[in-house]
Amino acid sequence: MTSDQRAASTAQPTDPDAAATRRKTRIARAQRRKEQMLAAGGAPSETPPTRSVPATDGDARAQRRKRRAAALAAAEAAAEGDYLSTSVQVARAIRPNASLSYFGFTLFLRPGADSSRLLVILSTKPGFALFRASFGHDVLFVSDARVPYYVQRSSRLATAISRIADRFGYEKISIMGGSKAGFGALLIGGLLAQLKPERIIRILAFQPRVYIWPYEPERSVPGYHRAHAYAAANPERKESMRRNGNAMFVAELPNTIVKMIYSEHNVGDRAQSQLLTGPNVSHLPVPTAIHNAIAILNYVGKSDDDVRRGIERMLASVTEDEQEMAGGIDAETLRQDIRNASHLPSLMQLIAESFSWELKPAPVWWPLAVNMRRAWREAQHWYYATRPEPTIRGARKPREDVAKS
C-alpha cells in the first residue's frame, strides 16, 4: 500500500454503528465485573484491572507520597473534637526520617542510637530548629510557622506526641523550645503532663513568655503585637489565645520538671522567666542581652573557628524581635557573651542532663499556694473577658531599659 492509499484509508470516517457497538460491549463487560465482585463480597471497581509492571524507584516514591497524603487527608478530614482517634492515625503514619503534616503542624521523627529517650524540639519558623545538630537519641522535630506560640490546636499536638511516645515505647520525654516556641514548650509540655500523669515530662524553656494573654500594649516585641493582630482578625485564634495564653499552670503539675534558661541582661526575658516558680522549677541565667540563649549555649566550649562561623550565621538570621529586645547585636558582643558563658553547661549537656532530672518533694504549703494561683488566674480571666477589647498596637520602638549592660 502506497502512502497515498494509507492516507486515504485513515481519512475514511468510522462506522458509527460499530463505535456504538464497541461502547455497549465495554459497558457490559464493566457491569459483569461489578456483579462478579459484589457476588464475591468485594467492592466494585470503576476501572478495568491493569497489568502489573515492575515498580521503579519513581513509582515507590510516588506510593510513599500517596500514603503520606492519605494519612494527612484522614487527619484533616476528621471532626474538630475527635482528635484522639486522628492522633492514633498520625502515630501509625509517622515514619523515621519522613515528615508528616498534622493540623498545621509539621512533624519529623529522626531516630538515634538510644531509642528509649525522646526529645521534642519545637520551632515557630518554616524549618526545624537544631536540625543540623547530632543527637544520640530519637528526636521529634515540630514546626508551627502558621500560628505563633502554639496556642491553636495545642491539645491535638500534645495528644499526637503522647500517642507517638506510646507507640515507640519511649521511657523518658523532654521538650524544648526558644522564645515563642519556649512558650509552646511550657504549654505543650503541661498539656502532655495532664494527658500522661504517670510520666515525668521534662521541659527546657529558653527565654520564653510565660503568658501572652491578656494583651499588654506596652510590650516592645513586634512579633507579640502581630500575633494579637492576627488573633483579633480570626475568632478561632482569638479564642485559642484566651484559652491557652497562660502557661503558668505547668509549674503546679506534680509530674513536670521545668528549667527556665533566659538572658540575664535582658530585662524582658528575665522578668518573664522569673514569674514561673515552683518546687520543680529552676532558673539558669545566661550572661547576655541577646534574645537567643540557645545560640549562646550552643557555642560554649567550641573552637574559635566554630564560634566565628556560628556568629556569622547568628547575625545573618537575627530577627526583628531580637534586634528590638537586645538593643543592637554585633559580632564582638556575641563573642564576649560566649566567653562569659564558658562556666555554664553547653546546650547538648543541658539536653543530656534533662533526661536524668528527678522530681523534688513539694513543701506542705504548696497545695494551698496552687489553689490560690488557680483562683487568681480564673478571676483574671473573667475580669479581662468582661472588659472592652483593647486596641492592638503596631511594632513599638525599643525602650531604653530593654537591654541593660
Short mmCIF file of C-alpha atoms in Angstrom, two decimals:
data_model
loop_
_atom_site.label_atom_id
_atom_site.label_comp_id
_atom_site.label_asym_id
_atom_site.label_seq_id
_atom_site.Cartn_x
_atom_site.Cartn_y
_atom_site.Cartn_z
CA MET A 1 0.00 0.00 0.00
CA THR A 2 1.34 3.36 -1.02
CA SER A 3 1.49 6.39 1.21
CA ASP A 4 -1.43 7.96 -0.67
CA GLN A 5 -3.53 4.86 -0.13
CA ARG A 6 -2.70 4.79 3.65
CA ALA A 7 -3.64 8.44 3.96
CA ALA A 8 -6.91 7.82 2.16
CA SER A 9 -7.74 4.85 4.38
CA THR A 10 -7.09 6.79 7.60
CA ALA A 11 -9.18 9.69 6.36
CA GLN A 12 -12.26 7.48 5.93
CA PRO A 13 -14.90 8.08 8.65
CA THR A 14 -15.51 5.26 11.10
CA ASP A 15 -18.78 3.37 11.13
CA PRO A 16 -20.98 4.96 13.84
CA ASP A 17 -22.84 1.68 14.39
CA ALA A 18 -19.57 -0.16 15.01
CA ALA A 19 -18.44 2.52 17.50
CA ALA A 20 -21.73 2.30 19.37
CA THR A 21 -21.44 -1.48 19.47
CA ARG A 22 -17.95 -1.26 20.99
CA ARG A 23 -19.16 1.18 23.63
CA LYS A 24 -22.02 -1.15 24.59
CA THR A 25 -19.60 -4.06 24.79
CA ARG A 26 -17.28 -2.16 27.16
CA ILE A 27 -20.20 -1.11 29.38
CA ALA A 28 -21.49 -4.70 29.50
CA ARG A 29 -18.05 -6.02 30.48
CA ALA A 30 -17.70 -3.41 33.24
CA GLN A 31 -21.15 -4.29 34.56
CA ARG A 32 -20.28 -8.01 34.64
CA ARG A 33 -17.07 -7.24 36.58
CA LYS A 34 -19.05 -5.24 39.16
CA GLU A 35 -21.59 -8.04 39.57
CA GLN A 36 -18.83 -10.64 39.96
CA MET A 37 -17.02 -8.61 42.63
CA LEU A 38 -20.25 -7.93 44.52
CA ALA A 39 -21.09 -11.62 44.42
CA ALA A 40 -17.62 -12.40 45.80
CA GLY A 41 -18.06 -9.86 48.65
CA GLY A 42 -15.64 -7.28 47.28
CA ALA A 43 -16.04 -3.63 46.29
CA PRO A 44 -16.79 -2.84 42.65
CA SER A 45 -14.05 -1.19 40.67
CA GLU A 46 -14.74 1.67 38.29
CA THR A 47 -11.67 0.99 36.19
CA PRO A 48 -10.61 -2.23 34.47
CA PRO A 49 -7.70 -4.10 36.02
CA THR A 50 -4.29 -3.15 34.72
CA ARG A 51 -1.37 -5.40 34.12
CA SER A 52 1.23 -5.36 36.90
CA VAL A 53 4.59 -3.95 35.89
CA PRO A 54 7.82 -3.92 37.85
CA ALA A 55 7.87 -0.92 40.21
CA THR A 56 10.64 1.59 39.65
CA ASP A 57 12.22 3.92 42.22
CA GLY A 58 9.96 6.70 40.98
CA ASP A 59 6.89 4.50 41.49
CA ALA A 60 7.99 3.63 45.03
CA ARG A 61 8.46 7.29 45.89
CA ALA A 62 5.06 8.11 44.42
CA GLN A 63 3.46 5.37 46.51
CA ARG A 64 5.09 6.71 49.68
CA ARG A 65 3.85 10.19 48.86
CA LYS A 66 0.35 8.82 48.33
CA ARG A 67 0.44 7.04 51.70
CA ARG A 68 1.55 10.21 53.46
CA ALA A 69 -1.07 12.24 51.61
CA ALA A 70 -3.72 9.70 52.62
CA ALA A 71 -2.67 9.96 56.26
CA LEU A 72 -2.81 13.75 56.06
CA ALA A 73 -6.21 13.68 54.39
CA ALA A 74 -7.55 11.34 57.08
CA ALA A 75 -6.32 13.69 59.80
CA GLU A 76 -7.55 16.88 58.16
CA ALA A 77 -10.95 15.40 57.37
CA ALA A 78 -11.55 14.37 60.99
CA ALA A 79 -14.10 16.13 63.14
CA GLU A 80 -12.90 19.12 65.14
CA GLY A 81 -13.29 17.44 68.53
CA ASP A 82 -12.27 13.93 67.51
CA TYR A 83 -8.53 14.43 67.90
CA LEU A 84 -7.95 11.26 69.93
CA SER A 85 -8.63 8.91 67.02
CA THR A 86 -6.85 11.12 64.47
CA SER A 87 -3.74 11.26 66.65
CA VAL A 88 -3.70 7.46 66.60
CA GLN A 89 -3.66 7.65 62.80
CA VAL A 90 -0.77 10.10 62.98
CA ALA A 91 1.19 7.83 65.35
CA ARG A 92 0.76 4.96 62.92
CA ALA A 93 1.52 7.06 59.84
CA ILE A 94 4.69 8.72 61.07
CA ARG A 95 7.89 7.03 59.98
CA PRO A 96 11.53 7.70 60.87
CA ASN A 97 13.14 10.33 58.63
CA ALA A 98 9.80 11.22 56.99
CA SER A 99 7.86 14.41 57.67
CA LEU A 100 4.13 14.43 58.28
CA SER A 101 1.72 17.36 58.38
CA TYR A 102 -0.94 17.26 61.08
CA PHE A 103 -3.49 20.07 61.51
CA GLY A 104 -0.95 22.72 60.52
CA PHE A 105 1.95 21.21 62.47
CA THR A 106 4.86 19.56 60.67
CA LEU A 107 6.40 16.56 62.44
CA PHE A 108 9.67 14.84 61.60
CA LEU A 109 10.94 11.86 63.61
CA ARG A 110 14.69 11.24 63.47
CA PRO A 111 15.92 8.01 65.11
CA GLY A 112 19.07 7.86 67.22
CA ALA A 113 21.20 5.24 68.91
CA ASP A 114 19.13 5.41 72.12
CA SER A 115 15.52 4.62 71.30
CA SER A 116 14.33 4.84 74.92
CA ARG A 117 14.52 8.67 75.10
CA LEU A 118 12.62 11.21 73.02
CA LEU A 119 13.50 14.87 72.65
CA VAL A 120 10.76 17.07 71.20
CA ILE A 121 12.12 20.29 69.66
CA LEU A 122 9.56 22.97 68.85
CA SER A 123 10.07 25.70 66.27
CA THR A 124 7.97 28.63 65.08
CA LYS A 125 9.81 29.01 61.78
CA PRO A 126 9.24 27.17 58.48
CA GLY A 127 12.32 24.99 59.14
CA PHE A 128 13.23 22.86 62.14
CA ALA A 129 15.34 24.22 64.99
CA LEU A 130 18.69 22.44 65.61
CA PHE A 131 18.05 20.20 62.62
CA ARG A 132 21.76 20.04 61.75
CA ALA A 133 22.78 19.01 65.28
CA SER A 134 23.65 15.39 66.13
CA PHE A 135 21.82 13.66 68.96
CA GLY A 136 22.33 10.24 70.50
CA HIS A 137 18.61 9.61 70.94
CA ASP A 138 15.39 9.95 68.98
CA VAL A 139 14.27 13.49 68.17
CA LEU A 140 10.81 14.63 67.13
CA PHE A 141 11.11 17.95 65.30
CA VAL A 142 7.92 20.01 65.30
CA SER A 143 7.34 23.20 63.33
CA ASP A 144 4.36 25.55 63.50
CA ALA A 145 5.13 28.54 61.29
CA ARG A 146 1.40 29.17 60.80
CA VAL A 147 0.37 30.22 64.32
CA PRO A 148 2.89 31.74 66.78
CA TYR A 149 3.16 30.49 70.36
CA TYR A 150 1.49 27.08 69.67
CA VAL A 151 -1.79 28.26 71.17
CA GLN A 152 -4.04 26.97 68.38
CA ARG A 153 -4.90 23.25 68.33
CA SER A 154 -2.31 22.66 71.03
CA SER A 155 -4.33 19.80 72.55
CA ARG A 156 -4.16 17.95 69.25
CA LEU A 157 -0.38 18.24 69.15
CA ALA A 158 0.01 17.14 72.78
CA THR A 159 -2.19 14.12 72.16
CA ALA A 160 -0.33 13.21 68.97
CA ILE A 161 3.01 13.35 70.84
CA SER A 162 1.53 11.17 73.57
CA ARG A 163 0.38 8.57 71.04
CA ILE A 164 3.74 8.61 69.27
CA ALA A 165 5.54 8.12 72.59
CA ASP A 166 3.29 5.18 73.43
CA ARG A 167 3.72 3.58 70.04
CA PHE A 168 7.52 3.70 70.07
CA GLY A 169 7.79 2.94 73.79
CA TYR A 170 9.83 5.92 74.97
CA GLU A 171 10.69 5.83 78.67
CA LYS A 172 11.72 9.48 79.05
CA ILE A 173 10.48 12.61 77.24
CA SER A 174 11.99 16.09 77.17
CA ILE A 175 10.51 19.09 75.36
CA MET A 176 12.41 22.23 74.43
CA GLY A 177 11.84 25.47 72.57
CA GLY A 178 13.02 29.07 72.49
CA SER A 179 11.18 32.40 72.55
CA LYS A 180 7.69 31.81 71.08
CA ALA A 181 8.47 28.10 70.92
CA GLY A 182 9.63 28.39 74.55
CA PHE A 183 6.09 29.35 75.49
CA GLY A 184 4.96 26.45 73.30
CA ALA A 185 7.26 24.08 75.20
CA LEU A 186 5.66 25.15 78.50
CA LEU A 187 2.14 24.86 77.09
CA ILE A 188 2.53 21.59 75.18
CA GLY A 189 4.59 20.08 77.99
CA GLY A 190 1.89 20.94 80.51
CA LEU A 191 -0.88 19.52 78.34
CA LEU A 192 1.18 16.37 77.76
CA ALA A 193 1.75 16.02 81.51
CA GLN A 194 -2.00 16.24 82.09
CA LEU A 195 -2.61 13.55 79.48
CA LYS A 196 0.08 11.29 80.96
CA PRO A 197 0.07 11.74 84.76
CA GLU A 198 2.18 8.59 85.15
CA ARG A 199 5.04 10.11 83.10
CA ILE A 200 7.59 12.73 84.12
CA ILE A 201 7.67 15.49 81.50
CA ARG A 202 10.91 17.48 81.42
CA ILE A 203 10.82 20.94 79.84
CA LEU A 204 13.68 23.16 78.66
CA ALA A 205 12.24 26.64 78.04
CA PHE A 206 14.66 29.19 76.58
CA GLN A 207 13.77 32.88 77.09
CA PRO A 208 10.02 32.12 76.98
CA ARG A 209 6.99 34.21 77.72
CA VAL A 210 5.00 32.56 80.49
CA TYR A 211 1.78 34.30 79.46
CA ILE A 212 0.69 36.11 76.30
CA TRP A 213 -2.88 36.87 77.35
CA PRO A 214 -4.25 39.33 78.40
CA TYR A 215 -2.85 41.71 75.82
CA GLU A 216 -0.28 44.23 77.08
CA PRO A 217 0.17 47.21 74.69
CA GLU A 218 3.34 48.37 76.48
CA ARG A 219 5.41 45.40 75.34
CA SER A 220 8.07 46.29 72.77
CA VAL A 221 8.33 42.99 70.84
CA PRO A 222 6.86 43.39 67.33
CA GLY A 223 6.03 39.67 66.97
CA TYR A 224 3.87 39.83 70.10
CA HIS A 225 1.69 42.57 68.65
CA ARG A 226 1.47 40.83 65.28
CA ALA A 227 0.26 37.65 66.97
CA HIS A 228 -2.53 39.55 68.72
CA ALA A 229 -3.40 41.36 65.49
CA TYR A 230 -3.79 38.00 63.73
CA ALA A 231 -5.90 36.72 66.62
CA ALA A 232 -8.14 39.79 66.54
CA ALA A 233 -8.94 39.09 62.88
CA ASN A 234 -9.71 35.40 63.45
CA PRO A 235 -12.30 34.35 66.07
CA GLU A 236 -10.85 30.83 66.37
CA ARG A 237 -7.33 32.12 67.01
CA LYS A 238 -8.65 34.72 69.42
CA GLU A 239 -10.45 32.10 71.48
CA SER A 240 -7.38 29.84 71.40
CA MET A 241 -5.20 32.66 72.70
CA ARG A 242 -7.63 33.36 75.52
CA ARG A 243 -7.89 29.71 76.44
CA ASN A 244 -4.20 28.77 76.11
CA GLY A 245 -2.47 32.13 76.56
CA ASN A 246 -1.21 31.44 80.09
CA ALA A 247 1.29 28.61 80.66
CA MET A 248 1.96 29.25 84.34
CA PHE A 249 -0.13 26.21 85.27
CA VAL A 250 2.80 23.99 84.23
CA ALA A 251 4.63 24.79 87.49
CA GLU A 252 1.70 23.43 89.51
CA LEU A 253 1.59 19.98 87.91
CA PRO A 254 3.04 17.16 90.04
CA ASN A 255 4.80 15.41 87.12
CA THR A 256 6.64 18.25 85.36
CA ILE A 257 10.21 19.47 85.77
CA VAL A 258 10.96 22.84 84.21
CA LYS A 259 14.24 24.67 83.67
CA MET A 260 13.94 28.31 82.57
CA ILE A 261 17.00 29.47 80.61
CA TYR A 262 16.95 33.20 79.94
CA SER A 263 19.17 36.15 79.04
CA GLU A 264 20.35 37.67 82.31
CA HIS A 265 20.88 41.19 80.94
CA ASN A 266 17.61 41.35 79.04
CA VAL A 267 15.01 42.97 81.26
CA GLY A 268 12.01 41.48 79.46
CA ASP A 269 13.38 37.93 79.35
CA ARG A 270 14.43 37.99 82.98
CA ALA A 271 11.15 39.42 84.26
CA GLN A 272 9.01 36.89 82.39
CA SER A 273 11.13 33.85 83.31
CA GLN A 274 11.24 34.72 87.00
CA LEU A 275 7.44 34.76 87.14
CA LEU A 276 7.42 30.96 86.94
CA THR A 277 8.22 29.41 90.31
CA GLY A 278 7.58 26.08 91.96
CA PRO A 279 9.24 23.12 93.70
CA ASN A 280 10.35 21.63 90.37
CA VAL A 281 11.14 24.86 88.54
CA SER A 282 14.75 26.03 88.30
CA HIS A 283 16.35 29.01 86.56
CA LEU A 284 19.56 29.32 84.58
CA PRO A 285 20.54 32.92 83.69
CA VAL A 286 22.87 33.30 80.71
CA PRO A 287 25.15 36.40 80.79
CA THR A 288 23.92 38.04 77.61
CA ALA A 289 21.35 40.56 76.42
CA ILE A 290 20.55 38.82 73.14
CA HIS A 291 17.16 37.17 72.91
CA ASN A 292 18.73 33.87 71.86
CA ALA A 293 20.22 32.00 74.82
CA ILE A 294 20.11 28.75 72.81
CA ALA A 295 22.66 30.13 70.35
CA ILE A 296 24.99 31.33 73.13
CA LEU A 297 25.00 27.94 74.91
CA ASN A 298 25.27 26.10 71.60
CA TYR A 299 28.78 27.52 71.08
CA VAL A 300 30.06 27.16 74.64
CA GLY A 301 33.24 25.05 74.63
CA LYS A 302 33.64 25.04 70.84
CA SER A 303 36.69 26.08 68.84
CA ASP A 304 37.30 29.66 67.73
CA ASP A 305 36.56 28.76 64.11
CA ASP A 306 33.24 27.19 65.06
CA VAL A 307 32.37 30.24 67.16
CA ARG A 308 33.27 32.60 64.30
CA ARG A 309 31.13 30.69 61.79
CA GLY A 310 28.33 30.44 64.33
CA ILE A 311 28.36 34.18 64.96
CA GLU A 312 28.16 34.82 61.23
CA ARG A 313 25.09 32.58 60.98
CA MET A 314 23.53 34.24 64.02
CA LEU A 315 23.99 37.74 62.61
CA ALA A 316 22.61 36.62 59.26
CA SER A 317 19.43 35.29 60.87
CA VAL A 318 18.75 37.88 63.59
CA THR A 319 15.03 38.56 63.75
CA GLU A 320 13.32 41.89 64.25
CA ASP A 321 12.26 40.82 67.74
CA GLU A 322 15.86 40.02 68.75
CA GLN A 323 17.06 43.40 67.48
CA GLU A 324 14.31 45.18 69.41
CA MET A 325 14.93 43.31 72.66
CA ALA A 326 18.75 43.35 72.66
CA GLY A 327 19.14 46.94 71.51
CA GLY A 328 21.61 46.06 68.77
CA ILE A 329 23.74 42.98 68.12
CA ASP A 330 27.30 42.86 66.83
CA ALA A 331 29.94 40.15 66.43
CA GLU A 332 32.23 41.30 69.23
CA THR A 333 29.37 41.44 71.72
CA LEU A 334 28.31 37.90 70.82
CA ARG A 335 31.89 36.65 71.08
CA GLN A 336 32.24 38.18 74.55
CA ASP A 337 28.89 36.73 75.66
CA ILE A 338 30.03 33.24 74.65
CA ARG A 339 33.26 33.69 76.64
CA ASN A 340 31.30 34.89 79.68
CA ALA A 341 29.08 31.80 79.50
CA SER A 342 32.01 29.36 79.46
CA HIS A 343 31.28 28.27 83.06
CA LEU A 344 27.77 27.15 82.08
CA PRO A 345 26.86 23.76 80.59
CA SER A 346 26.64 23.68 76.82
CA LEU A 347 23.34 23.18 75.03
CA MET A 348 23.99 19.49 74.41
CA GLN A 349 24.99 18.98 78.05
CA LEU A 350 21.76 20.61 79.18
CA ILE A 351 19.71 18.36 76.92
CA ALA A 352 21.53 15.23 78.12
CA GLU A 353 21.15 16.25 81.77
CA SER A 354 17.42 16.87 81.36
CA PHE A 355 16.72 13.15 80.98
CA SER A 356 18.21 12.50 84.43
CA TRP A 357 16.15 15.10 86.29
CA GLU A 358 14.02 13.74 89.10
CA LEU A 359 11.06 15.23 90.92
CA LYS A 360 11.60 17.03 94.21
CA PRO A 361 9.09 16.75 97.05
CA ALA A 362 6.75 19.71 97.37
CA PRO A 363 6.50 21.61 100.68
CA VAL A 364 3.41 21.15 102.83
CA TRP A 365 2.06 24.60 101.97
CA TRP A 366 2.33 24.05 98.21
CA PRO A 367 -1.26 22.74 97.65
CA LEU A 368 -2.65 25.92 99.24
CA ALA A 369 -0.43 28.07 97.02
CA VAL A 370 -1.61 26.13 93.95
CA ASN A 371 -5.27 26.72 94.81
CA MET A 372 -4.65 30.44 95.32
CA ARG A 373 -2.84 30.70 91.98
CA ARG A 374 -5.63 28.95 90.13
CA ALA A 375 -8.27 31.14 91.75
CA TRP A 376 -6.30 34.25 90.76
CA ARG A 377 -5.99 33.14 87.14
CA GLU A 378 -9.68 32.34 86.92
CA ALA A 379 -10.62 35.74 88.36
CA GLN A 380 -8.21 37.42 85.97
CA HIS A 381 -9.72 35.52 83.05
CA TRP A 382 -13.26 36.64 83.82
CA TYR A 383 -12.15 40.20 84.57
CA TYR A 384 -10.48 40.69 81.19
CA ALA A 385 -13.26 38.85 79.40
CA THR A 386 -15.76 41.50 80.55
CA ARG A 387 -13.57 44.47 79.63
CA PRO A 388 -13.71 46.22 76.24
CA GLU A 389 -11.40 44.87 73.60
CA PRO A 390 -8.06 46.73 73.64
CA THR A 391 -6.65 48.39 70.56
CA ILE A 392 -3.87 46.31 69.06
CA ARG A 393 -0.79 48.43 68.62
CA GLY A 394 1.85 48.01 65.94
CA ALA A 395 5.54 47.35 66.37
CA ARG A 396 6.90 49.62 69.06
CA LYS A 397 10.30 51.23 69.24
CA PRO A 398 12.72 49.64 71.72
CA ARG A 399 12.60 51.13 75.18
CA GLU A 400 15.75 52.46 76.76
CA ASP A 401 15.51 49.90 79.58
CA VAL A 402 15.07 46.84 77.37
CA ALA A 403 18.72 45.83 77.50
CA LYS A 404 20.98 46.51 80.45
CA SER A 405 24.71 46.12 80.02
#
